[in-house]
Short mmCIF file of C-alpha atoms and ligand atoms in Angstrom, two decimals:
data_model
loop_
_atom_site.label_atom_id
_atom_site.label_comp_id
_atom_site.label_asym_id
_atom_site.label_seq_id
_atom_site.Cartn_x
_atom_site.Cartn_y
_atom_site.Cartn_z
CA UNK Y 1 108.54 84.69 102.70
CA UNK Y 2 108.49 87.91 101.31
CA UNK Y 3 107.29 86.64 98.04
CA UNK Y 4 104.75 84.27 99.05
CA UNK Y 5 103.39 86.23 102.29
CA UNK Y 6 100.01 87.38 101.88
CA UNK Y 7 99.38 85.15 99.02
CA UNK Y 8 97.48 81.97 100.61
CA UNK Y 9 94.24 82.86 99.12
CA UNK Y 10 94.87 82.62 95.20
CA UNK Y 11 95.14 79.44 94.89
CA UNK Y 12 91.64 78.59 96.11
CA UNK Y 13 90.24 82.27 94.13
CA UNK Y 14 91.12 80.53 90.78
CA UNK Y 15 93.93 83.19 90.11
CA UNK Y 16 97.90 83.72 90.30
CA UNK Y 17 98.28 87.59 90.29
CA UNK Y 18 97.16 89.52 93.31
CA UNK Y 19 93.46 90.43 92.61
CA UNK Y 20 92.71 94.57 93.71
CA UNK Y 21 89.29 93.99 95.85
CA UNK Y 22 87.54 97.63 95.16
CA UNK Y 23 84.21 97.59 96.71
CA UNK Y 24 83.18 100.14 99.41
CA UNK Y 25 80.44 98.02 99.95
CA UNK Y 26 79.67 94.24 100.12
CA UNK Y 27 76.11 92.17 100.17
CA UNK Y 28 75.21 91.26 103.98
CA UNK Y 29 73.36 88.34 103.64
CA UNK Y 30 70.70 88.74 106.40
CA UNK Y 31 70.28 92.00 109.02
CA UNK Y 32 71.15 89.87 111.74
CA UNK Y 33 74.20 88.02 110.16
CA UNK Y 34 75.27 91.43 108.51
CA UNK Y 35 75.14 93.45 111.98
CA UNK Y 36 77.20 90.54 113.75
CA UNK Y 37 79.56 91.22 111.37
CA UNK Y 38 79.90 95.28 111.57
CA UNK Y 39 79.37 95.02 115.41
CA UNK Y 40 82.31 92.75 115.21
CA UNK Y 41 84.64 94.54 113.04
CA UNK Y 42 83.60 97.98 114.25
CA UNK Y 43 84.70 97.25 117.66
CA UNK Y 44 88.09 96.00 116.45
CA UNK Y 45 87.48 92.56 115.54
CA UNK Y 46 88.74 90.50 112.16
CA UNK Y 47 86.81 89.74 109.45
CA UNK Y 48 85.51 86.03 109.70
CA UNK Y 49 85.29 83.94 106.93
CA UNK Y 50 81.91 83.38 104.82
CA UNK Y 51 80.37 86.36 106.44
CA UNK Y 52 80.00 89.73 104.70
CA UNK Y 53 83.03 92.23 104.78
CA UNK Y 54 80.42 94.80 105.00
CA UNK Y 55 81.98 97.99 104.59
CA UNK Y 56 85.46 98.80 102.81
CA UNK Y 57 86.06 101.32 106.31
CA UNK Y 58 85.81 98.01 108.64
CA UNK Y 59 87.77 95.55 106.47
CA UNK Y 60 89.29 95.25 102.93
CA UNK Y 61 90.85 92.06 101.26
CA UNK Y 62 93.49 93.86 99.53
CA UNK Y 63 94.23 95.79 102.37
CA UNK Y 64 94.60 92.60 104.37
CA UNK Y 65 96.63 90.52 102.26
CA UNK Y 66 99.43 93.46 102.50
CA UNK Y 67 99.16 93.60 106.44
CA UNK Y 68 99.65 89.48 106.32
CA UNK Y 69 102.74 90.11 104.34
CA UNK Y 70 104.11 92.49 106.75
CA UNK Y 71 103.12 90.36 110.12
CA UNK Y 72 105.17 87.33 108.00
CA UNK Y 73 108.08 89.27 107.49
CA UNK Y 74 107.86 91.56 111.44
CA UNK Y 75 107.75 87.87 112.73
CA UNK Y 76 104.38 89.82 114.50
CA UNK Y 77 100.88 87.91 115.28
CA UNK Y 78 99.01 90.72 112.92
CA UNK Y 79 100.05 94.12 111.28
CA UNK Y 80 97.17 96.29 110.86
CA UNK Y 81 97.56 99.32 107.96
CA UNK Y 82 96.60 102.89 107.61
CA UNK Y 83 97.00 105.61 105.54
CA UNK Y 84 100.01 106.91 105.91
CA UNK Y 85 103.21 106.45 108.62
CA UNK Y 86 101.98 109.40 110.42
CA UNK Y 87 97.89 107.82 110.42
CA UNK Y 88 99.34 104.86 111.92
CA UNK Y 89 101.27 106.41 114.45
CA UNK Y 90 98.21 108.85 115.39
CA UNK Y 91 96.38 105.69 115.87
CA UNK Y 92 98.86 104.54 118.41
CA UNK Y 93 98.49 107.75 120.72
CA UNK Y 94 95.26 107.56 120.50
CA UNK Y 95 95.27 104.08 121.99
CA UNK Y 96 97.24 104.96 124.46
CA UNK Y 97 95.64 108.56 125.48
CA UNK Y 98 92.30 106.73 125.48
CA UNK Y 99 93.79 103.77 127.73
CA UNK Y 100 94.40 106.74 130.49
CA UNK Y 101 97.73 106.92 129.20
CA UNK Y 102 98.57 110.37 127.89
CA UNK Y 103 102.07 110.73 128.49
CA UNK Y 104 104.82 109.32 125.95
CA UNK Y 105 108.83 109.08 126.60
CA UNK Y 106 110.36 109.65 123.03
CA UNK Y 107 114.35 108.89 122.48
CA UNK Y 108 115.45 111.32 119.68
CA UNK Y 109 116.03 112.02 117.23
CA UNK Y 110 112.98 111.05 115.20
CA UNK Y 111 111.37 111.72 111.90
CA UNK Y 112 110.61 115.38 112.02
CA UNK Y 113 106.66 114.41 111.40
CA UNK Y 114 106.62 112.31 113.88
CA UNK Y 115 108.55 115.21 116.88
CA UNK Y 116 106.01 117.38 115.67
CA UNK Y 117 103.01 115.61 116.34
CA UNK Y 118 104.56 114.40 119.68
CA UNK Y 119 105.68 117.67 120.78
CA UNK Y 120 102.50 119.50 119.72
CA UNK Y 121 99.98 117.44 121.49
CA UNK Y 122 97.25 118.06 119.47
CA UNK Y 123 95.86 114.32 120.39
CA UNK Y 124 95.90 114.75 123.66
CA UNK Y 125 99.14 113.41 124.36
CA UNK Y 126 102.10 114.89 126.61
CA UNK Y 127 105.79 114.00 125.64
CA UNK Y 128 108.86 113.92 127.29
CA UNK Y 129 111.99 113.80 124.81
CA UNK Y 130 114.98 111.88 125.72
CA UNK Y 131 118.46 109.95 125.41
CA UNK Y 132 118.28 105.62 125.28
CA UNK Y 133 120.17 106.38 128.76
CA UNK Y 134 117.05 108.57 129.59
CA UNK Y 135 114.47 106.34 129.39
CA UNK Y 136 113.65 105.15 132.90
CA UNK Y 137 113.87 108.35 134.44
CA UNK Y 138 111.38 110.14 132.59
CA UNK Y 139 108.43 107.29 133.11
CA UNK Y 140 105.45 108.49 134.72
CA UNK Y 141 103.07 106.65 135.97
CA UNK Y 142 100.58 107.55 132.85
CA UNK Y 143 103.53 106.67 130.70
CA UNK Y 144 101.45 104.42 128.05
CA UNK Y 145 104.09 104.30 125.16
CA UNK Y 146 107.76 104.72 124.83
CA UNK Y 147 108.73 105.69 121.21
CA UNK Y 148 112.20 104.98 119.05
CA UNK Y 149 113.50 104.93 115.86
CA UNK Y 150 116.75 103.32 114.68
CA UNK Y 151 118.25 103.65 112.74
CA UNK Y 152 117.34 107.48 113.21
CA UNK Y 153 115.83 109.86 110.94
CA UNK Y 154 118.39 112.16 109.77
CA UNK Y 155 121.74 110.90 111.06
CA UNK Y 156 121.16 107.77 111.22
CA UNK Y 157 121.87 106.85 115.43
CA UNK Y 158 121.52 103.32 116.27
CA UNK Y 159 119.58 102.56 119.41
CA UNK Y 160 119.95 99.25 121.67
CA UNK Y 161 116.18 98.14 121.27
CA UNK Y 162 116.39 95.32 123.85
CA UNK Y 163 117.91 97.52 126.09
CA UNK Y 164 115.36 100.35 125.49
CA UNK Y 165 112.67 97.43 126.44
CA UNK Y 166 113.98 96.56 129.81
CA UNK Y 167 114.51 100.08 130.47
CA UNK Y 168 110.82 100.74 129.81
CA UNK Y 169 110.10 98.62 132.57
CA UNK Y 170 106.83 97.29 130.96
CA UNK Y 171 105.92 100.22 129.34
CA UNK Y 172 104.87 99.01 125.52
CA UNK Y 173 108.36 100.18 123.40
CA UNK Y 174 106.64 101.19 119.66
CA UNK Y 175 110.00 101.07 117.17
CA UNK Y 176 109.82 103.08 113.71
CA UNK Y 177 111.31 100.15 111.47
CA UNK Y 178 110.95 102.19 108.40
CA UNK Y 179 114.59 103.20 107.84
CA UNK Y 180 115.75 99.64 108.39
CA UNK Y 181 112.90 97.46 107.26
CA UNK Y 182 112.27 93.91 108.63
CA UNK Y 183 114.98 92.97 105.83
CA UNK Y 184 117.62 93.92 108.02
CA UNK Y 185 115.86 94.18 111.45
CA UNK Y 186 112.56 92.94 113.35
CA UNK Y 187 112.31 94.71 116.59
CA UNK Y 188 109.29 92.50 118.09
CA UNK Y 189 112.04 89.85 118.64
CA UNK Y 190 114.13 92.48 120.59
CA UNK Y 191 111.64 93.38 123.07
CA UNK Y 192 109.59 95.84 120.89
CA UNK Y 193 105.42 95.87 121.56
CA UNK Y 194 104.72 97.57 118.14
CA UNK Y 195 106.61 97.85 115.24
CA UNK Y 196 105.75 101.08 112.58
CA UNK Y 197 106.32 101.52 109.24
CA UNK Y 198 106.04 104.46 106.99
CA UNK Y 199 104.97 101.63 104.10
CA UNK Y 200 105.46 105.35 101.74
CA UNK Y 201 109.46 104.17 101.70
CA UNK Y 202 110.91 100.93 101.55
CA UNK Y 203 108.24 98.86 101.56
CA UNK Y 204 106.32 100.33 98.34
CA UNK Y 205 110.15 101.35 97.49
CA UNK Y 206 108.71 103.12 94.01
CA UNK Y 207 107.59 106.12 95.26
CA UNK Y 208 104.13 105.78 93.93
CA UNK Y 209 101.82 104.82 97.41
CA UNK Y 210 101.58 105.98 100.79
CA UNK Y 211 100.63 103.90 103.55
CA UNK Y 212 101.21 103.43 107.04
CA UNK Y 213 101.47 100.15 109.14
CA UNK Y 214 101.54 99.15 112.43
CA UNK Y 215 102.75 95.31 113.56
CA UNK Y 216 101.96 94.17 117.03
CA UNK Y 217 100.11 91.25 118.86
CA UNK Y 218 96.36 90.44 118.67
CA UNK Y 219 95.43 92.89 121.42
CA UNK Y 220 97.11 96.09 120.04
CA UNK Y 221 96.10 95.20 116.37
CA UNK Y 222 92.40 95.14 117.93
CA UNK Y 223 92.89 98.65 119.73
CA UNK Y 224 94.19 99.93 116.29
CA UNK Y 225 91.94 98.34 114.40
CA UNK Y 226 88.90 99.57 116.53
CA UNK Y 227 90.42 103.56 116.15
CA UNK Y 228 90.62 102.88 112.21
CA UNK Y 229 87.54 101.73 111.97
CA UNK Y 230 86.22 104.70 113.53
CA UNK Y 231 88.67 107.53 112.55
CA UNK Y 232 88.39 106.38 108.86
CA UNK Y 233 92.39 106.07 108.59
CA UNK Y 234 92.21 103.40 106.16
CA UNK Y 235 95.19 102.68 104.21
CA UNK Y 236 92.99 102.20 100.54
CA UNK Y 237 93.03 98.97 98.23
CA UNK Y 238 95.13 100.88 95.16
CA UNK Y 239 98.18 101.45 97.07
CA UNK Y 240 97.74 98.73 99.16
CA UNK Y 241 98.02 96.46 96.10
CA UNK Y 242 101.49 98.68 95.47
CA UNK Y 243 102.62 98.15 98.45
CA UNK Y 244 101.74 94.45 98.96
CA UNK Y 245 103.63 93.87 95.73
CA UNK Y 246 106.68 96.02 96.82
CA UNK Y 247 107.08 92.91 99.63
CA UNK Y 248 107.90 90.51 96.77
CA UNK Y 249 111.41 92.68 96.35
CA UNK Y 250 111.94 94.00 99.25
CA UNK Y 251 115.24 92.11 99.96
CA UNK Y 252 116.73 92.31 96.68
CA UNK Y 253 115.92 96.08 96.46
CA UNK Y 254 117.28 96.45 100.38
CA UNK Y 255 120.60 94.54 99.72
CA UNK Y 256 121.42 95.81 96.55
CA UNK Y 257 120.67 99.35 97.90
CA UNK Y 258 122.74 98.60 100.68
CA UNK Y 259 125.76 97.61 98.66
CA UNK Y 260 125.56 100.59 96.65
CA UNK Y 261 125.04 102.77 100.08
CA UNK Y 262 128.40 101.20 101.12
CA UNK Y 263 130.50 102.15 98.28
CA UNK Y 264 128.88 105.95 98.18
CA UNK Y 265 129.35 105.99 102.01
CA UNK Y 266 133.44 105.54 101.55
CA UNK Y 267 133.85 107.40 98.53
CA UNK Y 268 131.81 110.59 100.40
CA UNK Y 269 134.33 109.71 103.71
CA UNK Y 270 137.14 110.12 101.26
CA UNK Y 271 136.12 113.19 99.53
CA UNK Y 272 138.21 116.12 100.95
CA UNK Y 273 135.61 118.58 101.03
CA UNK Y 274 133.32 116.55 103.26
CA UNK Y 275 133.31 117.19 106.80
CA UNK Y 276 132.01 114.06 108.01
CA UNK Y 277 129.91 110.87 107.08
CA UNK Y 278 127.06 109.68 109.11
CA UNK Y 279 126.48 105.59 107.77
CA UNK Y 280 125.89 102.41 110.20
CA UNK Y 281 128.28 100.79 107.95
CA UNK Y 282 131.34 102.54 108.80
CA UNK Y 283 133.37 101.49 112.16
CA UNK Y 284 133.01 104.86 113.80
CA UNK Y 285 129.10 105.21 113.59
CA UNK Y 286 128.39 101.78 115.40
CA UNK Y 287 130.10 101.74 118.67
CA UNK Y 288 128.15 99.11 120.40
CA UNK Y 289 128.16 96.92 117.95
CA UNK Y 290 124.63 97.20 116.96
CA UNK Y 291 125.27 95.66 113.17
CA UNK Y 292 125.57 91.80 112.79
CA UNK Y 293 123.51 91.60 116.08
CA UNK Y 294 120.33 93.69 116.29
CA UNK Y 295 120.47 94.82 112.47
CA UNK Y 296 121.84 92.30 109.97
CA UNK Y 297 123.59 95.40 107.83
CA UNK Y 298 124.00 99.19 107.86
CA UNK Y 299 121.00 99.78 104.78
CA UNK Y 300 121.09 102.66 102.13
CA UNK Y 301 120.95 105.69 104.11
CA UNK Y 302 123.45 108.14 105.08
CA UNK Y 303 123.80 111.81 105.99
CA UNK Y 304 126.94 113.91 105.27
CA UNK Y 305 128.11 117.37 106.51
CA UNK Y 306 129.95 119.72 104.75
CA UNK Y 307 131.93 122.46 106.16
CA UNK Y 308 129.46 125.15 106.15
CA UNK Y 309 125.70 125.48 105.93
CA UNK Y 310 125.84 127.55 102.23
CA UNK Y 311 127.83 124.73 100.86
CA UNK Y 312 125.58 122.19 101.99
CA UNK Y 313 122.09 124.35 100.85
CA UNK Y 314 123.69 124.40 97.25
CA UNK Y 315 124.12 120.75 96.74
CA UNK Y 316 120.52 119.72 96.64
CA UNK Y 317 120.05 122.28 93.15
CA UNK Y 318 123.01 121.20 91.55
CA UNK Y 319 122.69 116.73 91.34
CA UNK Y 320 121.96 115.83 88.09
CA UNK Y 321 121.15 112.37 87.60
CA UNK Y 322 119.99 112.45 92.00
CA UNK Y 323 116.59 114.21 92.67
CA UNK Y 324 116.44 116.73 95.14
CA UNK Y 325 113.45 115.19 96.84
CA UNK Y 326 112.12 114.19 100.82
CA UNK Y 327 111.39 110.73 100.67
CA UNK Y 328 113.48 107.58 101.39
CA UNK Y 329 113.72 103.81 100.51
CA UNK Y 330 113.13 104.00 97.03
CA UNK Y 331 114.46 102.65 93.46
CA UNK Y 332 116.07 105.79 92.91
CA UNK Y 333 118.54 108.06 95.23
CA UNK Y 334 117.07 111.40 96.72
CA UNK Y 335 119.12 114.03 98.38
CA UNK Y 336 117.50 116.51 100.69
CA UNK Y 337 118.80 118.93 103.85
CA UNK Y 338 116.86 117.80 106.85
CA UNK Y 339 116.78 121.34 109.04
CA UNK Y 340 115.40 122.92 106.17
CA UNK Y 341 112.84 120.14 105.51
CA UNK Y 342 112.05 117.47 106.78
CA UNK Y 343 113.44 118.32 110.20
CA UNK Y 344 111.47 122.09 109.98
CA UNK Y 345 109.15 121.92 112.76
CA UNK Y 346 111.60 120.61 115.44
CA UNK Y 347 112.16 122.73 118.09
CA UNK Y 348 115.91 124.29 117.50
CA UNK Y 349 117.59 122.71 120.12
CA UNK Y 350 116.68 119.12 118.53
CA UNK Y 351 117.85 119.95 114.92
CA UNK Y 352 119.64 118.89 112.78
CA UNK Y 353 122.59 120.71 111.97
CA UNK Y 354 122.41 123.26 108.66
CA UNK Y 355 125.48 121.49 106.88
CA UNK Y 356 124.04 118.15 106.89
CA UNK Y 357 122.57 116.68 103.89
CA UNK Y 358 120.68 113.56 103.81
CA UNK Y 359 121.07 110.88 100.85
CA UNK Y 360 118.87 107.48 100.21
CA UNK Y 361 120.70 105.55 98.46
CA UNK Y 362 118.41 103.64 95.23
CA UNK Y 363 119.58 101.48 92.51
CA UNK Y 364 121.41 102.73 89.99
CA UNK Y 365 125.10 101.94 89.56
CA UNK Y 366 126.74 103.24 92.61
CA UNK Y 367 129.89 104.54 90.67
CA UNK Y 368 127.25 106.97 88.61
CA UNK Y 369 125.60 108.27 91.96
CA UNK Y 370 129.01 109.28 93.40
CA UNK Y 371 130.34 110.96 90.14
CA UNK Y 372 127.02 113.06 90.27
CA UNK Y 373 127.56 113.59 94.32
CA UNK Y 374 131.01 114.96 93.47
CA UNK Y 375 130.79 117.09 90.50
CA UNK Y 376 127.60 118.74 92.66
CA UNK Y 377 129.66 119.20 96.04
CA UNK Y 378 133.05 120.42 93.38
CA UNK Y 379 130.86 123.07 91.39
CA UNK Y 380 128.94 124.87 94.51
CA UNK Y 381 132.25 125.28 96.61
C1 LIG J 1 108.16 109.23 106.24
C2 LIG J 1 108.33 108.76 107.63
C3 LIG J 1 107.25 108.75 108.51
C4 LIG J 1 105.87 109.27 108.13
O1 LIG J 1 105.27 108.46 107.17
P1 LIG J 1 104.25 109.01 106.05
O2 LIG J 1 103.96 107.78 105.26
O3 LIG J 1 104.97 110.07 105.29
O4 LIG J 1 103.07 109.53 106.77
C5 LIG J 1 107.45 108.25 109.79
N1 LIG J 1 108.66 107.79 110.18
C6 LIG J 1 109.73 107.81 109.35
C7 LIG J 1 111.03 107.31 109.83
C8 LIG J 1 109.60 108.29 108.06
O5 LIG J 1 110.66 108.31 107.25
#
């Protein structure tokens, strides 16, 4: 699926590679055909075959064929895209705010991006941050979204999503798939409304194109598609094409990722000068059982604490072959420490603790990424 998704039309184009559709602009036949069509898109509908596309704002071939690949692999009706993770997921509370529904119940923790735009309402939103447990206490009656990620961004919690949905009592449950990807997990089929993707990681997994997608049914891809098409966060046909073809390896890069993440994760656990590793792969980190059920394995990234906070701000300067980087899901492993970065803007009492680092595990031989992870943690004891 992953290699074909998205890829119906070429055969009937006269072509075998993926074609990059550029225009802004395309011919409208007549006024009243071509203002069917932007009325129709405008206001959140589809394009329609054999009329114009009209405007690369409204609708985008390129950009389509890449949402079709991720609704094929989400097991979701439609995926629509945007520009980034953090466009998509403004697009969602904006749906919601503008459906009357201002007030969200977040479990964290979440990507620090993501807490930040929550907690500073600056869409209009209000937020109440929670536990999994928490859930059905804090709804409201303008609850319109209940947010999760899992696993989470840095230390890698995994949360029940099913269990999450029935707690939400109806309330739509959006999941941030993007440390997982729909390799390992599709959250639609556990009860999730919308499923969100910072495409910027694994998806594209080359570091080399942002993008932002959001997977759902044909009523919420509508809603999203109507606030794109007027907030102009369009995810834009050059990265789309990168990210469309980053589907086509998506689960050999995941699963060989994954089984270098595994050996790093238990030579890091056995390293004496590391406090503690944070991976869904080992026992300790998955109490309910959430791998081989919800999540079909424990993916490439991990988080690991060392005994004090200097230690653990050192590392990051002294990898070698590793980049010290933010970032995730790509061909190549990045270290970074999450309270000073990533996690910045969250509030104190929701941060992540100074002597955790956090590693994403890419491709190269696994028994080179350790031997750099140790001589850096050795030298800045
Ligand atoms: C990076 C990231 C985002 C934000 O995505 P951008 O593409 O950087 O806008 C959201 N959620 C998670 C889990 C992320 O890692």
């Amino acid at each position: 699926m992953a290699v074909h998704a998205g890829r119906d039309w070429l055969t009937e184009q006269g072509v075998h590679a993926v074609p990059i559709d550029l225009s802004t602009t395309a011919p409208l036949g007549s006024v009243h055909d071509g203002g069917l069509a932007y009325e129709h898109m405008a206001t959140g509908g589809s394009h329609t075959a054999g009329q114009s596309t009209v405007y690369q704002r409204l609708w985008n071939p390129t950009v389509a064929r890449f949402e079709a690949g991720v609704a094929v692999l989400e097991g979701t009706p439609e995926a629509v895209a945007f520009a980034s993770g953090m466009a998509a997921l403004s697009a969602v509370l904006l749906a919601a705010v503008a459906a009357g529904k201002k007030h969200v119940v977040a479990v964290r923790p979440l990507y620090g991006g993501s807490d930040h735009l929550l907690a500073s309402g600056v869409l209009g939103n209000e937020v109440t941050f929670t536990t999994p447990e928490g859930v059905r206490a804090a709804l409201r009656p303008d609850t319109g979204l209940v947010i999760l990620e899992t696993p989470a961004n840095p230390t890698l919690e995994l949360v029940d999503i099913a269990r999450v949905a029935a707690a939400a009592d109806g309330v739509p449950v959006l999941v941030d798939n993007t440390f997982a990807s729909p390799v390992l997990q599709q959250p639609f089929a556990h009860g999730a409304a919308l499923v969100l993707h910072s495409a910027t990681k694994f998806l594209g997994g080359h570091g080399d194109a942002m993008g932002g997608v959001v997977a759902a049914d044909a009523g919420w891809a509508a809603r999203l598609r109507r606030i794109r098409a007027v907030t102009g966060g369009i995810l834009t046909p050059w990265p789309a094409y990168l990210l469309h073809r980053g589907l086509a390896t998506l689960p050999v890069r995941v699963r060989a990722q994954q089984a270098g993440a595994e050996k790093v994760a238990l030579a890091l656990a056995g390293h004496g000068l590391v406090k503690r590793v944070y991976y869904p792969g080992l026992a300790e980190c998955d109490p309910a059982g959430i791998i081989g059920t919800q999540m079909a394995g424990p993916g490439s990234l991990m988080a690991f604490e060392l005994a004090g906070a200097e230690h653990a701000e050192r590392i990051p300067a002294a990898v070698g072959m590793i980049t010290h980087a933010v970032s995730l899901g790509g061909i190549d492993t990045l270290i970074q420490h999450p309270a000073g970065l990533t996690h910045r803007p969250v509030e104190a009492a929701a941060k992540p603790h100074a002597s955790l680092l956090r590693l994403s595990v890419g491709l190269e031989d696994p028994a080179d990424i350790v031997a750099d992870l140790v001589q850096a943690i050795e030298t800045t004891r």
